[in-house]
Amino acid sequence: MAFARLFARAAATVAGAGVAAAAVATSAASPSASLMRVPAHAACEPIHEPLNPNSTSVNPDDEQVVDRDSGKSFLRHISMFSGVPGALIGAACRRRFGLISVYGVGLYVAESEATSLNAPTDILKGTVEAELQLKFCRTVERETITASIRESMEPRMPDNQKGALDGFIDALHDFLDGPAYDGMLLGFHWDGSVLTTYAEGERHEHHAEMGIKSEAIPRALFAVYLDEDAVVPPEKFVEGLDQLKQANAPPQDQE
């Protein structure tokens, strides 16, 4: 299926649920375009374009943090989806049944805004630019991914926004267009009231992104990983934020 048809269907689904959505296949002609990679299972028309410098693909020689539970590594500093410099707050692992490692989770915020956070949950106010990177450890069917995300987001959504959640999940299901696999990255970038979903992998190079305008959806999605009932150990992000703020603290004057 061509990207244009895939994204048009995703946008129509979300818009029909009352959420203003824009899902587009980017191109190198657009200065804000970011090159994304999707699984080989997604039967899409190849787009032969050079890598965009604003992609989350960054210098592999940069310092990395490895989440031991998932075995996935996350760069301490990246160019976020928007092109803004981002800093890693922490990395954790999403497990099922307490035993099976499904994916590693990296949490990023804009470097210029990191020191303004008192706690990682401040991200849920929607006033700072933030990004989640999910790096899969194994093959997971898209039905399993979307069902799990729906199950986690539903109790965190306002009652009058449940229809919007249905639209988002349907659009995400279409966007994935196949199973996740070991090494695939599924990212969620939250800037104000816009949530941008993107995918990267090692098998094919395509532009793939989906943007949805909503306040409730990104807040509920990020709460899945940040609130007191998070699906990953929240202390990983609390400790990471403390260390990040200490590293960026101005030197104290010595008398």
Short mmCIF file of C-alpha atoms in Angstrom, two decimals:
data_model
loop_
_atom_site.label_atom_id
_atom_site.label_comp_id
_atom_site.label_asym_id
_atom_site.label_seq_id
_atom_site.Cartn_x
_atom_site.Cartn_y
_atom_site.Cartn_z
CA MET A 1 0.00 0.00 0.00
CA ALA A 2 1.34 3.39 -0.92
CA PHE A 3 2.07 5.84 1.88
CA ALA A 4 -0.34 8.39 0.48
CA ARG A 5 -3.28 5.99 0.77
CA LEU A 6 -2.13 4.69 4.14
CA PHE A 7 -1.83 8.15 5.67
CA ALA A 8 -5.02 9.44 4.06
CA ARG A 9 -6.93 6.60 5.67
CA ALA A 10 -5.25 7.22 9.02
CA ALA A 11 -6.08 10.92 8.92
CA ALA A 12 -9.69 10.28 7.93
CA THR A 13 -10.11 7.80 10.76
CA VAL A 14 -8.86 10.21 13.39
CA ALA A 15 -10.72 13.20 12.00
CA GLY A 16 -13.91 11.15 12.04
CA ALA A 17 -13.42 10.61 15.76
CA GLY A 18 -13.35 14.32 16.43
CA VAL A 19 -9.59 14.79 16.41
CA ALA A 20 -7.97 17.16 13.92
CA ALA A 21 -5.37 14.98 12.23
CA ALA A 22 -2.71 15.42 9.60
CA ALA A 23 -0.80 12.39 8.42
CA VAL A 24 1.69 13.04 5.67
CA ALA A 25 4.53 11.40 3.78
CA THR A 26 7.35 13.92 3.92
CA SER A 27 9.80 14.73 1.16
CA ALA A 28 13.26 16.21 0.98
CA ALA A 29 11.76 19.31 -0.61
CA SER A 30 10.20 20.22 2.72
CA PRO A 31 12.65 21.87 5.15
CA SER A 32 10.88 20.28 8.12
CA ALA A 33 10.84 16.81 6.63
CA SER A 34 12.39 13.96 8.59
CA LEU A 35 13.42 10.68 7.01
CA MET A 36 11.85 7.70 8.77
CA ARG A 37 12.32 4.01 8.24
CA VAL A 38 9.60 1.40 8.51
CA PRO A 39 9.59 -2.41 8.67
CA ALA A 40 10.07 -4.47 5.56
CA HIS A 41 6.61 -5.91 6.26
CA ALA A 42 5.11 -2.56 5.22
CA ALA A 43 4.56 -2.89 1.49
CA CYS A 44 5.18 0.73 0.58
CA GLU A 45 6.53 2.47 -2.46
CA PRO A 46 10.23 3.27 -1.90
CA ILE A 47 11.22 6.92 -1.76
CA HIS A 48 14.86 7.44 -2.63
CA GLU A 49 15.79 10.58 -0.70
CA PRO A 50 18.92 11.58 1.27
CA LEU A 51 18.88 11.44 5.04
CA ASN A 52 17.44 14.55 6.63
CA PRO A 53 19.73 16.15 9.26
CA ASN A 54 16.69 16.64 11.51
CA SER A 55 16.04 12.92 11.71
CA THR A 56 16.57 11.22 15.06
CA SER A 57 19.43 9.30 13.43
CA VAL A 58 22.47 10.83 15.09
CA ASN A 59 26.20 10.38 15.48
CA PRO A 60 26.78 6.76 16.61
CA ASP A 61 29.98 7.85 18.38
CA ASP A 62 27.98 9.96 20.84
CA GLU A 63 27.75 8.74 24.42
CA GLN A 64 25.05 6.14 24.97
CA VAL A 65 23.08 4.77 27.88
CA VAL A 66 22.19 1.07 27.79
CA ASP A 67 19.05 -0.16 29.49
CA ARG A 68 20.22 -3.47 30.91
CA ASP A 69 16.77 -5.07 31.04
CA SER A 70 15.99 -4.57 27.36
CA GLY A 71 19.58 -4.44 26.11
CA LYS A 72 18.72 -1.35 24.05
CA SER A 73 20.96 1.71 23.96
CA PHE A 74 19.89 5.35 23.89
CA LEU A 75 22.02 8.34 23.01
CA ARG A 76 22.40 10.93 25.73
CA HIS A 77 22.00 13.74 23.21
CA ILE A 78 19.97 13.67 20.01
CA SER A 79 18.39 15.92 17.45
CA MET A 80 14.73 15.52 18.32
CA PHE A 81 12.09 14.97 15.66
CA SER A 82 11.64 18.75 15.34
CA GLY A 83 15.40 19.29 14.99
CA VAL A 84 15.72 20.76 18.49
CA PRO A 85 18.64 19.39 20.61
CA GLY A 86 17.28 16.83 23.05
CA ALA A 87 18.68 15.34 26.26
CA LEU A 88 17.99 11.85 27.57
CA ILE A 89 16.24 11.83 30.94
CA GLY A 90 16.41 8.08 31.35
CA ALA A 91 15.87 4.61 29.89
CA ALA A 92 13.66 1.78 31.12
CA CYS A 93 12.16 -1.50 29.92
CA ARG A 94 8.58 -2.44 29.12
CA ARG A 95 7.91 -5.99 30.24
CA ARG A 96 4.89 -8.23 29.90
CA PHE A 97 3.92 -10.46 32.79
CA GLY A 98 7.00 -9.17 34.59
CA LEU A 99 9.27 -11.48 32.62
CA ILE A 100 9.24 -10.79 28.88
CA SER A 101 11.17 -7.74 27.70
CA VAL A 102 9.17 -6.15 24.88
CA TYR A 103 10.96 -2.85 24.24
CA GLY A 104 13.27 -0.33 25.81
CA VAL A 105 11.94 3.17 26.46
CA GLY A 106 14.03 6.32 26.15
CA LEU A 107 12.58 9.60 27.42
CA TYR A 108 13.91 12.87 25.98
CA VAL A 109 13.18 16.54 26.53
CA ALA A 110 14.47 19.64 24.80
CA GLU A 111 17.87 20.41 26.34
CA SER A 112 16.96 24.05 26.90
CA GLU A 113 13.93 23.04 28.96
CA ALA A 114 15.32 20.14 31.00
CA THR A 115 16.33 22.21 34.02
CA SER A 116 12.83 23.70 34.25
CA LEU A 117 11.38 20.32 35.27
CA ASN A 118 10.91 19.57 38.95
CA ALA A 119 9.91 15.98 38.14
CA PRO A 120 9.44 13.91 34.98
CA THR A 121 5.67 14.13 35.48
CA ASP A 122 5.92 17.86 34.74
CA ILE A 123 6.11 16.78 31.11
CA LEU A 124 2.41 15.91 31.35
CA LYS A 125 1.58 19.62 31.59
CA GLY A 126 2.41 19.84 27.90
CA THR A 127 4.60 22.91 28.29
CA VAL A 128 7.93 21.32 27.30
CA GLU A 129 8.95 19.54 24.12
CA ALA A 130 9.32 15.82 24.83
CA GLU A 131 9.88 12.58 22.97
CA LEU A 132 9.49 8.88 23.70
CA GLN A 133 11.55 6.31 21.81
CA LEU A 134 10.39 2.69 21.98
CA LYS A 135 13.07 0.25 20.77
CA PHE A 136 11.69 -3.24 20.28
CA CYS A 137 13.50 -6.37 21.47
CA ARG A 138 11.40 -8.89 19.55
CA THR A 139 8.77 -9.32 16.87
CA VAL A 140 5.39 -8.03 18.05
CA GLU A 141 2.24 -8.05 15.93
CA ARG A 142 0.72 -4.63 15.37
CA GLU A 143 -2.59 -5.84 16.83
CA THR A 144 -0.76 -6.63 20.07
CA ILE A 145 0.96 -3.23 20.10
CA THR A 146 -2.20 -1.22 19.53
CA ALA A 147 -4.27 -3.32 21.96
CA SER A 148 -1.64 -2.83 24.67
CA ILE A 149 -1.42 0.92 24.08
CA ARG A 150 -5.23 1.22 24.11
CA GLU A 151 -5.47 -0.76 27.35
CA SER A 152 -2.90 1.50 29.00
CA MET A 153 -4.23 4.81 27.67
CA GLU A 154 -7.95 4.25 28.21
CA PRO A 155 -8.06 4.81 32.00
CA ARG A 156 -5.93 7.93 31.52
CA MET A 157 -8.27 9.54 28.97
CA PRO A 158 -11.12 11.94 29.88
CA ASP A 159 -14.52 10.28 29.53
CA ASN A 160 -15.54 12.66 26.76
CA GLN A 161 -12.41 11.83 24.73
CA LYS A 162 -12.82 8.05 24.40
CA GLY A 163 -13.89 8.45 20.76
CA ALA A 164 -10.66 10.30 20.05
CA LEU A 165 -8.73 7.39 21.54
CA ASP A 166 -10.50 4.98 19.19
CA GLY A 167 -9.49 7.15 16.25
CA PHE A 168 -5.87 7.36 17.39
CA ILE A 169 -5.58 3.60 17.87
CA ASP A 170 -7.12 2.90 14.46
CA ALA A 171 -4.73 5.39 12.84
CA LEU A 172 -1.74 3.88 14.68
CA HIS A 173 -2.76 0.39 13.54
CA ASP A 174 -2.84 1.56 9.92
CA PHE A 175 0.40 3.50 10.35
CA LEU A 176 2.34 0.45 11.57
CA ASP A 177 1.11 -1.61 8.59
CA GLY A 178 2.90 -4.70 9.89
CA PRO A 179 4.60 -6.18 12.96
CA ALA A 180 7.37 -4.49 14.90
CA TYR A 181 10.69 -6.33 14.98
CA ASP A 182 13.92 -6.42 16.95
CA GLY A 183 15.71 -3.13 16.34
CA MET A 184 12.69 -1.16 15.16
CA LEU A 185 12.13 2.23 16.77
CA LEU A 186 8.64 3.65 17.31
CA GLY A 187 8.78 7.28 18.40
CA PHE A 188 6.28 9.77 19.80
CA HIS A 189 7.15 13.46 19.74
CA TRP A 190 4.96 15.86 21.76
CA ASP A 191 5.18 19.57 21.12
CA GLY A 192 2.29 21.64 22.48
CA SER A 193 -0.96 20.09 21.27
CA VAL A 194 0.58 18.04 18.44
CA LEU A 195 1.67 14.41 18.76
CA THR A 196 3.86 13.13 15.92
CA THR A 197 4.36 9.40 15.55
CA TYR A 198 7.32 8.11 13.53
CA ALA A 199 9.06 4.83 12.80
CA GLU A 200 12.65 3.88 12.03
CA GLY A 201 14.31 0.59 11.20
CA GLU A 202 17.29 -0.94 9.43
CA ARG A 203 15.56 -2.75 6.56
CA HIS A 204 14.10 0.01 4.41
CA GLU A 205 14.40 3.76 4.17
CA HIS A 206 11.08 5.56 3.83
CA HIS A 207 9.48 8.74 5.00
CA ALA A 208 6.88 7.74 7.60
CA GLU A 209 5.23 10.06 10.05
CA MET A 210 1.75 10.73 11.38
CA GLY A 211 0.72 13.93 13.13
CA ILE A 212 -2.36 14.32 15.32
CA LYS A 213 -3.55 17.51 16.95
CA SER A 214 -4.90 16.74 20.41
CA GLU A 215 -4.16 17.60 24.02
CA ALA A 216 -5.68 14.55 25.70
CA ILE A 217 -4.04 11.88 23.55
CA PRO A 218 -0.35 12.82 24.03
CA ARG A 219 -0.93 13.51 27.72
CA ALA A 220 -2.48 10.06 28.24
CA LEU A 221 0.21 8.36 26.15
CA PHE A 222 3.10 9.94 28.04
CA ALA A 223 1.33 9.26 31.36
CA VAL A 224 1.50 5.54 30.53
CA TYR A 225 5.27 5.81 31.07
CA LEU A 226 5.44 8.60 33.65
CA ASP A 227 2.64 8.52 36.22
CA GLU A 228 2.46 6.57 39.48
CA ASP A 229 0.98 3.54 37.69
CA ALA A 230 3.47 3.62 34.81
CA VAL A 231 4.16 0.46 32.81
CA VAL A 232 7.92 0.98 33.31
CA PRO A 233 9.85 1.73 36.53
CA PRO A 234 9.29 5.50 36.93
CA GLU A 235 12.27 5.85 39.25
CA LYS A 236 14.53 5.38 36.22
CA PHE A 237 13.35 8.75 34.92
CA VAL A 238 13.34 10.43 38.34
CA GLU A 239 16.97 9.46 38.95
CA GLY A 240 17.94 10.38 35.41
CA LEU A 241 16.41 13.85 35.66
CA ASP A 242 18.24 14.51 38.92
CA GLN A 243 21.55 13.50 37.34
CA LEU A 244 20.85 15.60 34.24
CA LYS A 245 20.06 18.69 36.29
CA GLN A 246 23.18 18.22 38.42
CA ALA A 247 25.33 17.89 35.29
CA ASN A 248 23.85 21.08 33.85
CA ALA A 249 23.93 23.09 37.07
CA PRO A 250 26.09 26.23 36.90
CA PRO A 251 29.33 26.00 38.87
CA GLN A 252 29.18 27.48 42.34
CA ASP A 253 31.48 30.34 43.19
CA GLN A 254 34.29 29.37 45.51
CA GLU A 255 35.26 31.84 48.19
#
